[in-house]
Amino acid sequence: MEFGIFGWWLLLAALFQLSSIHGCLREERVALFQLNTSLNSSYGYCMNNLNIERNCCDWACVVCDNTTGRVIELHLTNGRISYIDEVWYLNASLFLPFQELKYLDLSNNKISGWVPNEGFERLSGLSKLEVLDLSYNYINESFLSSLGQILSLKKLYLSYTLLDRPMNIPISELRRLKNLQELYLDGSIDKSFFGKVGVMTSLNVLTISRCRLNVSLPIFQGQFPTWLLENNTRLAVLNLENNSLTGTLQLPNHYIPNLLVLDISFNNIQGPIPNNFGLVFPNLEVLNISKNHFEGVIPSSYGNLISLEFLDMSNNNFSGTITENLTMGCSSLFYLKLSKNHLSGQLFLASWNLTQLVSLYLDNNHFSGEIPHSISNSSLRLIDFSNNNLSGMLPRWMENITMLEEIVLTKNQFEGPIPDELCNLELLLFLDLSHNNLNGSIPSCFNGYFIKHVHLNKNRLTGPITSAFKGCSNLVTLNLKDNYLTGNIPNWIGNLSSLSILLLKANYL
Ligand SMILES: *[C@@H]1O[C@H](CO)[C@@H](O)[C@H](O)[C@H]1NC(C)=O
Ligand SMILES: *[C@@H]1O[C@H](CO)[C@@H](O)[C@H](O)[C@H]1NC(C)=O
Ligand SMILES: *[C@@H]1O[C@H](CO)[C@@H](O)[C@H](O)[C@H]1NC(C)=O
Ligand SMILES: *[C@@H]1O[C@H](CO)[C@@H](O)[C@H](O)[C@H]1NC(C)=O
Ligand SMILES: *[C@@H]1O[C@H](CO)[C@@H](O)[C@H](O)[C@H]1NC(C)=O
Ligand SMILES: *[C@@H]1O[C@H](CO)[C@@H](O)[C@H](O)[C@H]1NC(C)=O
Ligand SMILES: *[C@@H]1O[C@H](CO)[C@@H](O)[C@H](O)[C@H]1NC(C)=O
Ligand SMILES: *[C@@H]1O[C@H](CO)[C@@H](O)[C@H](O)[C@H]1NC(C)=O
Ligand SMILES: *[C@@H]1O[C@H](CO)[C@@H](O)[C@H](O)[C@H]1NC(C)=O
Ligand SMILES: *[C@@H]1O[C@H](CO)[C@@H](O)[C@H](O)[C@H]1NC(C)=O
Ligand SMILES: *[C@@H]1O[C@H](CO)[C@@H](O)[C@H](O)[C@H]1NC(C)=O
Ligand SMILES: *[C@@H]1O[C@H](CO)[C@@H](O)[C@H](O)[C@H]1NC(C)=O
């Protein structure tokens, strides 16, 4: 076959095409070698065997565009060996060959500065860069002095600077980032930030947890968080967890429809939740106010939170009952945790619309009465009602909450027998009915393949163990102590291969 010069040229072009589709561009590969040297990463990470494997798009830390083969993501987190104390002075030019780069993760690399004249002003040559993660580095204010030049940035992670002081972030640079939607400053800043930050209209997510702000909310009254929410109108996620915030919660006097996630957990905020809470944040999906000193009742305006999926109010001093407004209105609830408060009364009234509910923690309160039938109209996988004053018999209809995996009813006053119907819960993993007044014999039907932990201790169970857990090959814990069981310890217990905790003492065995 005669190829001719043109044919050879075509073939070569085709081969070249193939190789560039297969791997990243040569200049990108070369740049990765340089990066490898600069990272000093001897434990391999993603650069190991760089020579051997031609196609750098297959390396763990590299993501290429499927059609162009260009590098679009570099995941260089923790790229340097941890035992090197040496800090890293970054040369931004090393990244310039990656012209299509959208995502650059440099977190946890002991970065301490730029090499001279090779800072953000160079990095700004990457006009498609949208996500930059510089968390867990020794980054100080002078490192960030030309940050504002990367105008394409949408997400910026500056959490957990490893300096032993908060960072005085250059606000003017931050404010030049007109496309910035998400800003993560956890553990990195001090309270002066709020005085200076001003309105950043593009901001959607702001997380400032673990910053030891140690300020009183009223000091910021009219400014913060009210001001942050009112004027940064696109803000959808605000996380202020674990900041030693004190004072009471003050709300703006109009709607904040954009806020979807509010986490002010683990602070020292006191006083009641303002009555209009549910009206101010009508679209809230996640609310975490746990671990504070809140008191008073659950506001009736919670009935307005029809999009709420996660609600954690545990570890506070709330009192009163669970209102119908919550059980009827919050119909999207998926996770409800009211543990460790002073709530009382019936668990739930008849009207109940929490059909999506999966996890329900009501432990360590003063609830009384029986387990209400309303909860059977749900998707529950977990119920924890421990340490309350609940009484009555264990309901047979619990068999119909078929997805249940964990039932924790310890430390109440339940009485009567353990219903055989519980054995129909085929997904059950954890059953704790200890410290109640249950009597009768142990049902002999727990042949569930899944069940792992059973606590029936400190009740008034009688009769022999017979074949109660005979087929439970996954059983790890079986605690039957402090009952009135009689007869012999059955032989099959020795065949339960997973069993590691067996407590039978204080019985008549
Ligand atoms: C890291 O790289 C620098 C220069 O590239 C070199 O001087 C140093 O010895 C390296 N450190 C280790 C632990 O490899
Ligand atoms: C990457 O750098 C490390 C040392 O920092 C070295 O051991 C390894 O061989 C380098 N990989 C390549 C392919 O050069
Ligand atoms: C690229 O291809 C991989 C697997 O071949 C696939 O998982 C990924 O979703 C694709 N990415 C895009 C942006 O199409
Ligand atoms: C930074 O990297 C570029 C590209 O590799 C190189 O040309 C330049 O000399 C480096 N600058 C410094 C100060 O090392
Ligand atoms: C910031 O870090 C650089 C490099 O480590 C250092 O030279 C500079 O003095 C630091 N600036 C401040 C304000 O701490
Ligand atoms: C709370 O924040 C402090 C720093 O302010 C940190 O040391 C501590 O580990 C955090 N605790 C939790 C449970 O997050
Ligand atoms: C918080 O601030 C108060 C005074 O404003 C001070 O007495 C207290 O020690 C501070 N607490 C912490 C943990 O810094
Ligand atoms: C916030 O908005 C209000 C009006 O909605 C305005 O009066 C106030 O000056 C704004 N605050 C800031 C810091 O821009
Ligand atoms: C709420 O916050 C606490 C403390 O910060 C945390 O432990 C808990 O996991 C959070 N709850 C949810 C549902 O995320
Ligand atoms: C709370 O529920 C009661 C009775 O169901 C109802 O009359 C009231 O309007 C509700 N309140 C709010 C704020 O939704
Ligand atoms: C019950 O929840 C559904 C959505 O799951 C909602 O459409 C309905 O209005 C709720 N009923 C009441 C009385 O709130
Ligand atoms: C569970 O549901 C089935 C079907 O709806 C019903 O026949 C049965 O009586 C229920 N069990 C209990 C104990 O109510």
JSON list of N, CA and C in Angstrom, two decimals, residues 283-341:
[
{"chain": "A", "resi": 283, "resn": "ASN", "atom": "N", "xyz": [-38.86, 29.00, 54.91]},
{"chain": "A", "resi": 283, "resn": "ASN", "atom": "CA", "xyz": [-38.37, 27.94, 54.01]},
{"chain": "A", "resi": 283, "resn": "ASN", "atom": "C", "xyz": [-37.24, 27.11, 54.59]},
{"chain": "A", "resi": 284, "resn": "LEU", "atom": "N", "xyz": [-37.05, 27.24, 55.88]},
{"chain": "A", "resi": 284, "resn": "LEU", "atom": "CA", "xyz": [-35.97, 26.52, 56.54]},
{"chain": "A", "resi": 284, "resn": "LEU", "atom": "C", "xyz": [-36.07, 25.02, 56.31]},
{"chain": "A", "resi": 285, "resn": "GLU", "atom": "N", "xyz": [-34.92, 24.40, 56.01]},
{"chain": "A", "resi": 285, "resn": "GLU", "atom": "CA", "xyz": [-34.87, 22.94, 55.82]},
{"chain": "A", "resi": 285, "resn": "GLU", "atom": "C", "xyz": [-34.10, 22.25, 56.94]},
{"chain": "A", "resi": 286, "resn": "VAL", "atom": "N", "xyz": [-33.10, 22.96, 57.47]},
{"chain": "A", "resi": 286, "resn": "VAL", "atom": "CA", "xyz": [-32.29, 22.39, 58.55]},
{"chain": "A", "resi": 286, "resn": "VAL", "atom": "C", "xyz": [-32.18, 23.42, 59.66]},
{"chain": "A", "resi": 287, "resn": "LEU", "atom": "N", "xyz": [-32.53, 23.02, 60.88]},
{"chain": "A", "resi": 287, "resn": "LEU", "atom": "CA", "xyz": [-32.38, 23.92, 62.02]},
{"chain": "A", "resi": 287, "resn": "LEU", "atom": "C", "xyz": [-31.71, 23.16, 63.14]},
{"chain": "A", "resi": 288, "resn": "ASN", "atom": "N", "xyz": [-30.54, 23.65, 63.56]},
{"chain": "A", "resi": 288, "resn": "ASN", "atom": "CA", "xyz": [-29.85, 23.02, 64.68]},
{"chain": "A", "resi": 288, "resn": "ASN", "atom": "C", "xyz": [-29.57, 24.08, 65.74]},
{"chain": "A", "resi": 289, "resn": "ILE", "atom": "N", "xyz": [-30.28, 23.98, 66.87]},
{"chain": "A", "resi": 289, "resn": "ILE", "atom": "CA", "xyz": [-30.06, 24.92, 67.97]},
{"chain": "A", "resi": 289, "resn": "ILE", "atom": "C", "xyz": [-29.67, 24.14, 69.22]},
{"chain": "A", "resi": 290, "resn": "SER", "atom": "N", "xyz": [-29.18, 22.91, 69.02]},
{"chain": "A", "resi": 290, "resn": "SER", "atom": "CA", "xyz": [-28.86, 22.06, 70.17]},
{"chain": "A", "resi": 290, "resn": "SER", "atom": "C", "xyz": [-27.70, 22.63, 70.97]},
{"chain": "A", "resi": 291, "resn": "LYS", "atom": "N", "xyz": [-27.54, 22.15, 72.19]},
{"chain": "A", "resi": 291, "resn": "LYS", "atom": "CA", "xyz": [-26.43, 22.54, 73.07]},
{"chain": "A", "resi": 291, "resn": "LYS", "atom": "C", "xyz": [-26.36, 24.05, 73.28]},
{"chain": "A", "resi": 292, "resn": "ASN", "atom": "N", "xyz": [-27.46, 24.62, 73.73]},
{"chain": "A", "resi": 292, "resn": "ASN", "atom": "CA", "xyz": [-27.49, 26.00, 74.16]},
{"chain": "A", "resi": 292, "resn": "ASN", "atom": "C", "xyz": [-28.23, 26.05, 75.49]},
{"chain": "A", "resi": 293, "resn": "HIS", "atom": "N", "xyz": [-28.66, 27.23, 75.92]},
{"chain": "A", "resi": 293, "resn": "HIS", "atom": "CA", "xyz": [-29.45, 27.32, 77.15]},
{"chain": "A", "resi": 293, "resn": "HIS", "atom": "C", "xyz": [-30.84, 27.86, 76.84]},
{"chain": "A", "resi": 294, "resn": "PHE", "atom": "N", "xyz": [-31.37, 27.51, 75.69]},
{"chain": "A", "resi": 294, "resn": "PHE", "atom": "CA", "xyz": [-32.71, 27.97, 75.34]},
{"chain": "A", "resi": 294, "resn": "PHE", "atom": "C", "xyz": [-33.73, 27.43, 76.34]},
{"chain": "A", "resi": 295, "resn": "GLU", "atom": "N", "xyz": [-34.79, 28.20, 76.57]},
{"chain": "A", "resi": 295, "resn": "GLU", "atom": "CA", "xyz": [-35.85, 27.74, 77.46]},
{"chain": "A", "resi": 295, "resn": "GLU", "atom": "C", "xyz": [-37.20, 28.15, 76.88]},
{"chain": "A", "resi": 296, "resn": "GLY", "atom": "N", "xyz": [-38.27, 27.85, 77.63]},
{"chain": "A", "resi": 296, "resn": "GLY", "atom": "CA", "xyz": [-39.60, 28.19, 77.14]},
{"chain": "A", "resi": 296, "resn": "GLY", "atom": "C", "xyz": [-40.15, 27.07, 76.27]},
{"chain": "A", "resi": 297, "resn": "VAL", "atom": "N", "xyz": [-41.25, 27.36, 75.59]},
{"chain": "A", "resi": 297, "resn": "VAL", "atom": "CA", "xyz": [-41.96, 26.32, 74.83]},
{"chain": "A", "resi": 297, "resn": "VAL", "atom": "C", "xyz": [-41.52, 26.32, 73.37]},
{"chain": "A", "resi": 298, "resn": "ILE", "atom": "N", "xyz": [-41.88, 25.24, 72.69]},
{"chain": "A", "resi": 298, "resn": "ILE", "atom": "CA", "xyz": [-41.67, 25.17, 71.25]},
{"chain": "A", "resi": 298, "resn": "ILE", "atom": "C", "xyz": [-42.68, 26.11, 70.61]},
{"chain": "A", "resi": 299, "resn": "PRO", "atom": "N", "xyz": [-42.23, 27.12, 69.86]},
{"chain": "A", "resi": 299, "resn": "PRO", "atom": "CA", "xyz": [-43.19, 28.13, 69.37]},
{"chain": "A", "resi": 299, "resn": "PRO", "atom": "C", "xyz": [-44.23, 27.51, 68.42]},
{"chain": "A", "resi": 300, "resn": "SER", "atom": "N", "xyz": [-45.45, 28.03, 68.53]},
{"chain": "A", "resi": 300, "resn": "SER", "atom": "CA", "xyz": [-46.50, 27.48, 67.66]},
{"chain": "A", "resi": 300, "resn": "SER", "atom": "C", "xyz": [-46.24, 27.80, 66.19]},
{"chain": "A", "resi": 301, "resn": "SER", "atom": "N", "xyz": [-45.45, 28.84, 65.95]},
{"chain": "A", "resi": 301, "resn": "SER", "atom": "CA", "xyz": [-45.18, 29.20, 64.55]},
{"chain": "A", "resi": 301, "resn": "SER", "atom": "C", "xyz": [-44.32, 28.16, 63.83]},
{"chain": "A", "resi": 302, "resn": "TYR", "atom": "N", "xyz": [-43.79, 27.19, 64.57]},
{"chain": "A", "resi": 302, "resn": "TYR", "atom": "CA", "xyz": [-43.10, 26.08, 63.90]},
{"chain": "A", "resi": 302, "resn": "TYR", "atom": "C", "xyz": [-44.03, 25.40, 62.89]},
{"chain": "A", "resi": 303, "resn": "GLY", "atom": "N", "xyz": [-45.33, 25.54, 63.14]},
{"chain": "A", "resi": 303, "resn": "GLY", "atom": "CA", "xyz": [-46.29, 24.95, 62.23]},
{"chain": "A", "resi": 303, "resn": "GLY", "atom": "C", "xyz": [-46.15, 25.45, 60.80]},
{"chain": "A", "resi": 304, "resn": "ASN", "atom": "N", "xyz": [-45.44, 26.58, 60.67]},
{"chain": "A", "resi": 304, "resn": "ASN", "atom": "CA", "xyz": [-45.25, 27.18, 59.36]},
{"chain": "A", "resi": 304, "resn": "ASN", "atom": "C", "xyz": [-44.06, 26.60, 58.61]},
{"chain": "A", "resi": 305, "resn": "LEU", "atom": "N", "xyz": [-43.26, 25.79, 59.30]},
{"chain": "A", "resi": 305, "resn": "LEU", "atom": "CA", "xyz": [-42.00, 25.29, 58.71]},
{"chain": "A", "resi": 305, "resn": "LEU", "atom": "C", "xyz": [-42.27, 24.02, 57.89]},
{"chain": "A", "resi": 306, "resn": "ILE", "atom": "N", "xyz": [-42.98, 24.18, 56.82]},
{"chain": "A", "resi": 306, "resn": "ILE", "atom": "CA", "xyz": [-43.42, 22.99, 56.08]},
{"chain": "A", "resi": 306, "resn": "ILE", "atom": "C", "xyz": [-42.30, 22.34, 55.28]},
{"chain": "A", "resi": 307, "resn": "SER", "atom": "N", "xyz": [-41.14, 23.01, 55.15]},
{"chain": "A", "resi": 307, "resn": "SER", "atom": "CA", "xyz": [-40.03, 22.40, 54.42]},
{"chain": "A", "resi": 307, "resn": "SER", "atom": "C", "xyz": [-38.98, 21.81, 55.35]},
{"chain": "A", "resi": 308, "resn": "LEU", "atom": "N", "xyz": [-39.19, 21.96, 56.64]},
{"chain": "A", "resi": 308, "resn": "LEU", "atom": "CA", "xyz": [-38.17, 21.55, 57.61]},
{"chain": "A", "resi": 308, "resn": "LEU", "atom": "C", "xyz": [-37.96, 20.04, 57.57]},
{"chain": "A", "resi": 309, "resn": "GLU", "atom": "N", "xyz": [-36.70, 19.63, 57.36]},
{"chain": "A", "resi": 309, "resn": "GLU", "atom": "CA", "xyz": [-36.38, 18.20, 57.29]},
{"chain": "A", "resi": 309, "resn": "GLU", "atom": "C", "xyz": [-35.59, 17.73, 58.51]},
{"chain": "A", "resi": 310, "resn": "PHE", "atom": "N", "xyz": [-34.66, 18.58, 58.98]},
{"chain": "A", "resi": 310, "resn": "PHE", "atom": "CA", "xyz": [-33.86, 18.24, 60.16]},
{"chain": "A", "resi": 310, "resn": "PHE", "atom": "C", "xyz": [-34.12, 19.25, 61.26]},
{"chain": "A", "resi": 311, "resn": "LEU", "atom": "N", "xyz": [-34.52, 18.77, 62.42]},
{"chain": "A", "resi": 311, "resn": "LEU", "atom": "CA", "xyz": [-34.71, 19.67, 63.55]},
{"chain": "A", "resi": 311, "resn": "LEU", "atom": "C", "xyz": [-34.02, 19.07, 64.76]},
{"chain": "A", "resi": 312, "resn": "ASP", "atom": "N", "xyz": [-33.01, 19.77, 65.27]},
{"chain": "A", "resi": 312, "resn": "ASP", "atom": "CA", "xyz": [-32.30, 19.33, 66.46]},
{"chain": "A", "resi": 312, "resn": "ASP", "atom": "C", "xyz": [-32.37, 20.43, 67.50]},
{"chain": "A", "resi": 313, "resn": "MET", "atom": "N", "xyz": [-33.15, 20.19, 68.56]},
{"chain": "A", "resi": 313, "resn": "MET", "atom": "CA", "xyz": [-33.27, 21.16, 69.66]},
{"chain": "A", "resi": 313, "resn": "MET", "atom": "C", "xyz": [-32.78, 20.53, 70.96]},
{"chain": "A", "resi": 314, "resn": "SER", "atom": "N", "xyz": [-32.01, 19.46, 70.86]},
{"chain": "A", "resi": 314, "resn": "SER", "atom": "CA", "xyz": [-31.60, 18.71, 72.04]},
{"chain": "A", "resi": 314, "resn": "SER", "atom": "C", "xyz": [-30.67, 19.52, 72.94]},
{"chain": "A", "resi": 315, "resn": "ASN", "atom": "N", "xyz": [-30.53, 19.06, 74.17]},
{"chain": "A", "resi": 315, "resn": "ASN", "atom": "CA", "xyz": [-29.62, 19.70, 75.13]},
{"chain": "A", "resi": 315, "resn": "ASN", "atom": "C", "xyz": [-29.91, 21.18, 75.36]},
{"chain": "A", "resi": 316, "resn": "ASN", "atom": "N", "xyz": [-31.15, 21.48, 75.70]},
{"chain": "A", "resi": 316, "resn": "ASN", "atom": "CA", "xyz": [-31.53, 22.83, 76.10]},
{"chain": "A", "resi": 316, "resn": "ASN", "atom": "C", "xyz": [-32.45, 22.69, 77.30]},
{"chain": "A", "resi": 317, "resn": "ASN", "atom": "N", "xyz": [-33.17, 23.75, 77.63]},
{"chain": "A", "resi": 317, "resn": "ASN", "atom": "CA", "xyz": [-34.09, 23.69, 78.77]},
{"chain": "A", "resi": 317, "resn": "ASN", "atom": "C", "xyz": [-35.53, 23.89, 78.34]},
{"chain": "A", "resi": 318, "resn": "PHE", "atom": "N", "xyz": [-35.90, 23.43, 77.17]},
{"chain": "A", "resi": 318, "resn": "PHE", "atom": "CA", "xyz": [-37.27, 23.61, 76.71]},
{"chain": "A", "resi": 318, "resn": "PHE", "atom": "C", "xyz": [-38.24, 22.85, 77.60]},
{"chain": "A", "resi": 319, "resn": "SER", "atom": "N", "xyz": [-39.42, 23.43, 77.78]},
{"chain": "A", "resi": 319, "resn": "SER", "atom": "CA", "xyz": [-40.45, 22.77, 78.58]},
{"chain": "A", "resi": 319, "resn": "SER", "atom": "C", "xyz": [-41.77, 22.81, 77.80]},
{"chain": "A", "resi": 320, "resn": "GLY", "atom": "N", "xyz": [-42.83, 22.30, 78.44]},
{"chain": "A", "resi": 320, "resn": "GLY", "atom": "CA", "xyz": [-44.12, 22.25, 77.75]},
{"chain": "A", "resi": 320, "resn": "GLY", "atom": "C", "xyz": [-44.22, 21.00, 76.91]},
{"chain": "A", "resi": 321, "resn": "THR", "atom": "N", "xyz": [-45.22, 20.96, 76.04]},
{"chain": "A", "resi": 321, "resn": "THR", "atom": "CA", "xyz": [-45.50, 19.75, 75.26]},
{"chain": "A", "resi": 321, "resn": "THR", "atom": "C", "xyz": [-45.03, 19.92, 73.81]},
{"chain": "A", "resi": 322, "resn": "ILE", "atom": "N", "xyz": [-45.09, 18.81, 73.09]},
{"chain": "A", "resi": 322, "resn": "ILE", "atom": "CA", "xyz": [-44.86, 18.90, 71.65]},
{"chain": "A", "resi": 322, "resn": "ILE", "atom": "C", "xyz": [-46.19, 19.31, 71.03]},
{"chain": "A", "resi": 323, "resn": "THR", "atom": "N", "xyz": [-46.22, 20.49, 70.47]},
{"chain": "A", "resi": 323, "resn": "THR", "atom": "CA", "xyz": [-47.51, 21.01, 70.02]},
{"chain": "A", "resi": 323, "resn": "THR", "atom": "C", "xyz": [-47.97, 20.37, 68.71]},
{"chain": "A", "resi": 324, "resn": "GLU", "atom": "N", "xyz": [-49.26, 20.43, 68.51]},
{"chain": "A", "resi": 324, "resn": "GLU", "atom": "CA", "xyz": [-49.84, 19.96, 67.24]},
{"chain": "A", "resi": 324, "resn": "GLU", "atom": "C", "xyz": [-49.31, 20.76, 66.07]},
{"chain": "A", "resi": 325, "resn": "ASN", "atom": "N", "xyz": [-48.96, 22.00, 66.34]},
{"chain": "A", "resi": 325, "resn": "ASN", "atom": "CA", "xyz": [-48.44, 22.82, 65.25]},
{"chain": "A", "resi": 325, "resn": "ASN", "atom": "C", "xyz": [-47.23, 22.15, 64.63]},
{"chain": "A", "resi": 326, "resn": "LEU", "atom": "N", "xyz": [-46.40, 21.57, 65.48]},
{"chain": "A", "resi": 326, "resn": "LEU", "atom": "CA", "xyz": [-45.20, 20.88, 64.96]},
{"chain": "A", "resi": 326, "resn": "LEU", "atom": "C", "xyz": [-45.60, 19.58, 64.26]},
{"chain": "A", "resi": 327, "resn": "THR", "atom": "N", "xyz": [-46.40, 18.77, 64.92]},
{"chain": "A", "resi": 327, "resn": "THR", "atom": "CA", "xyz": [-46.69, 17.45, 64.35]},
{"chain": "A", "resi": 327, "resn": "THR", "atom": "C", "xyz": [-47.61, 17.51, 63.14]},
{"chain": "A", "resi": 328, "resn": "MET", "atom": "N", "xyz": [-48.32, 18.59, 62.99]},
{"chain": "A", "resi": 328, "resn": "MET", "atom": "CA", "xyz": [-49.16, 18.73, 61.79]},
{"chain": "A", "resi": 328, "resn": "MET", "atom": "C", "xyz": [-48.44, 19.54, 60.71]},
{"chain": "A", "resi": 329, "resn": "GLY", "atom": "N", "xyz": [-47.79, 20.62, 61.13]},
{"chain": "A", "resi": 329, "resn": "GLY", "atom": "CA", "xyz": [-47.23, 21.55, 60.15]},
{"chain": "A", "resi": 329, "resn": "GLY", "atom": "C", "xyz": [-45.92, 21.08, 59.53]},
{"chain": "A", "resi": 330, "resn": "CYS", "atom": "N", "xyz": [-45.02, 20.55, 60.36]},
{"chain": "A", "resi": 330, "resn": "CYS", "atom": "CA", "xyz": [-43.67, 20.21, 59.86]},
{"chain": "A", "resi": 330, "resn": "CYS", "atom": "C", "xyz": [-43.71, 18.88, 59.13]},
{"chain": "A", "resi": 331, "resn": "SER", "atom": "N", "xyz": [-44.49, 18.80, 58.08]},
{"chain": "A", "resi": 331, "resn": "SER", "atom": "CA", "xyz": [-44.78, 17.51, 57.48]},
{"chain": "A", "resi": 331, "resn": "SER", "atom": "C", "xyz": [-43.63, 16.95, 56.64]},
{"chain": "A", "resi": 332, "resn": "SER", "atom": "N", "xyz": [-42.54, 17.72, 56.50]},
{"chain": "A", "resi": 332, "resn": "SER", "atom": "CA", "xyz": [-41.39, 17.18, 55.75]},
{"chain": "A", "resi": 332, "resn": "SER", "atom": "C", "xyz": [-40.34, 16.59, 56.69]},
{"chain": "A", "resi": 333, "resn": "LEU", "atom": "N", "xyz": [-40.58, 16.67, 57.99]},
{"chain": "A", "resi": 333, "resn": "LEU", "atom": "CA", "xyz": [-39.55, 16.25, 58.95]},
{"chain": "A", "resi": 333, "resn": "LEU", "atom": "C", "xyz": [-39.09, 14.82, 58.70]},
{"chain": "A", "resi": 334, "resn": "PHE", "atom": "N", "xyz": [-37.77, 14.69, 58.75]},
{"chain": "A", "resi": 334, "resn": "PHE", "atom": "CA", "xyz": [-37.10, 13.46, 58.46]},
{"chain": "A", "resi": 334, "resn": "PHE", "atom": "C", "xyz": [-36.35, 13.02, 59.73]},
{"chain": "A", "resi": 335, "resn": "TYR", "atom": "N", "xyz": [-35.87, 14.03, 60.45]},
{"chain": "A", "resi": 335, "resn": "TYR", "atom": "CA", "xyz": [-35.04, 13.82, 61.64]},
{"chain": "A", "resi": 335, "resn": "TYR", "atom": "C", "xyz": [-35.52, 14.79, 62.71]},
{"chain": "A", "resi": 336, "resn": "LEU", "atom": "N", "xyz": [-35.95, 14.25, 63.85]},
{"chain": "A", "resi": 336, "resn": "LEU", "atom": "CA", "xyz": [-36.43, 15.12, 64.94]},
{"chain": "A", "resi": 336, "resn": "LEU", "atom": "C", "xyz": [-35.76, 14.71, 66.23]},
{"chain": "A", "resi": 337, "resn": "LYS", "atom": "N", "xyz": [-35.01, 15.65, 66.82]},
{"chain": "A", "resi": 337, "resn": "LYS", "atom": "CA", "xyz": [-34.29, 15.34, 68.05]},
{"chain": "A", "resi": 337, "resn": "LYS", "atom": "C", "xyz": [-34.61, 16.40, 69.10]},
{"chain": "A", "resi": 338, "resn": "LEU", "atom": "N", "xyz": [-35.32, 15.97, 70.16]},
{"chain": "A", "resi": 338, "resn": "LEU", "atom": "CA", "xyz": [-35.68, 16.88, 71.24]},
{"chain": "A", "resi": 338, "resn": "LEU", "atom": "C", "xyz": [-35.11, 16.37, 72.57]},
{"chain": "A", "resi": 339, "resn": "SER", "atom": "N", "xyz": [-34.11, 15.51, 72.49]},
{"chain": "A", "resi": 339, "resn": "SER", "atom": "CA", "xyz": [-33.52, 14.88, 73.68]},
{"chain": "A", "resi": 339, "resn": "SER", "atom": "C", "xyz": [-33.03, 15.90, 74.70]},
{"chain": "A", "resi": 340, "resn": "LYS", "atom": "N", "xyz": [-32.97, 15.46, 75.96]},
{"chain": "A", "resi": 340, "resn": "LYS", "atom": "CA", "xyz": [-32.35, 16.26, 77.02]},
{"chain": "A", "resi": 340, "resn": "LYS", "atom": "C", "xyz": [-32.92, 17.67, 77.12]},
{"chain": "A", "resi": 341, "resn": "ASN", "atom": "N", "xyz": [-34.23, 17.72, 77.37]},
{"chain": "A", "resi": 341, "resn": "ASN", "atom": "CA", "xyz": [-34.91, 18.96, 77.70]},
{"chain": "A", "resi": 341, "resn": "ASN", "atom": "C", "xyz": [-35.83, 18.67, 78.87]}
]
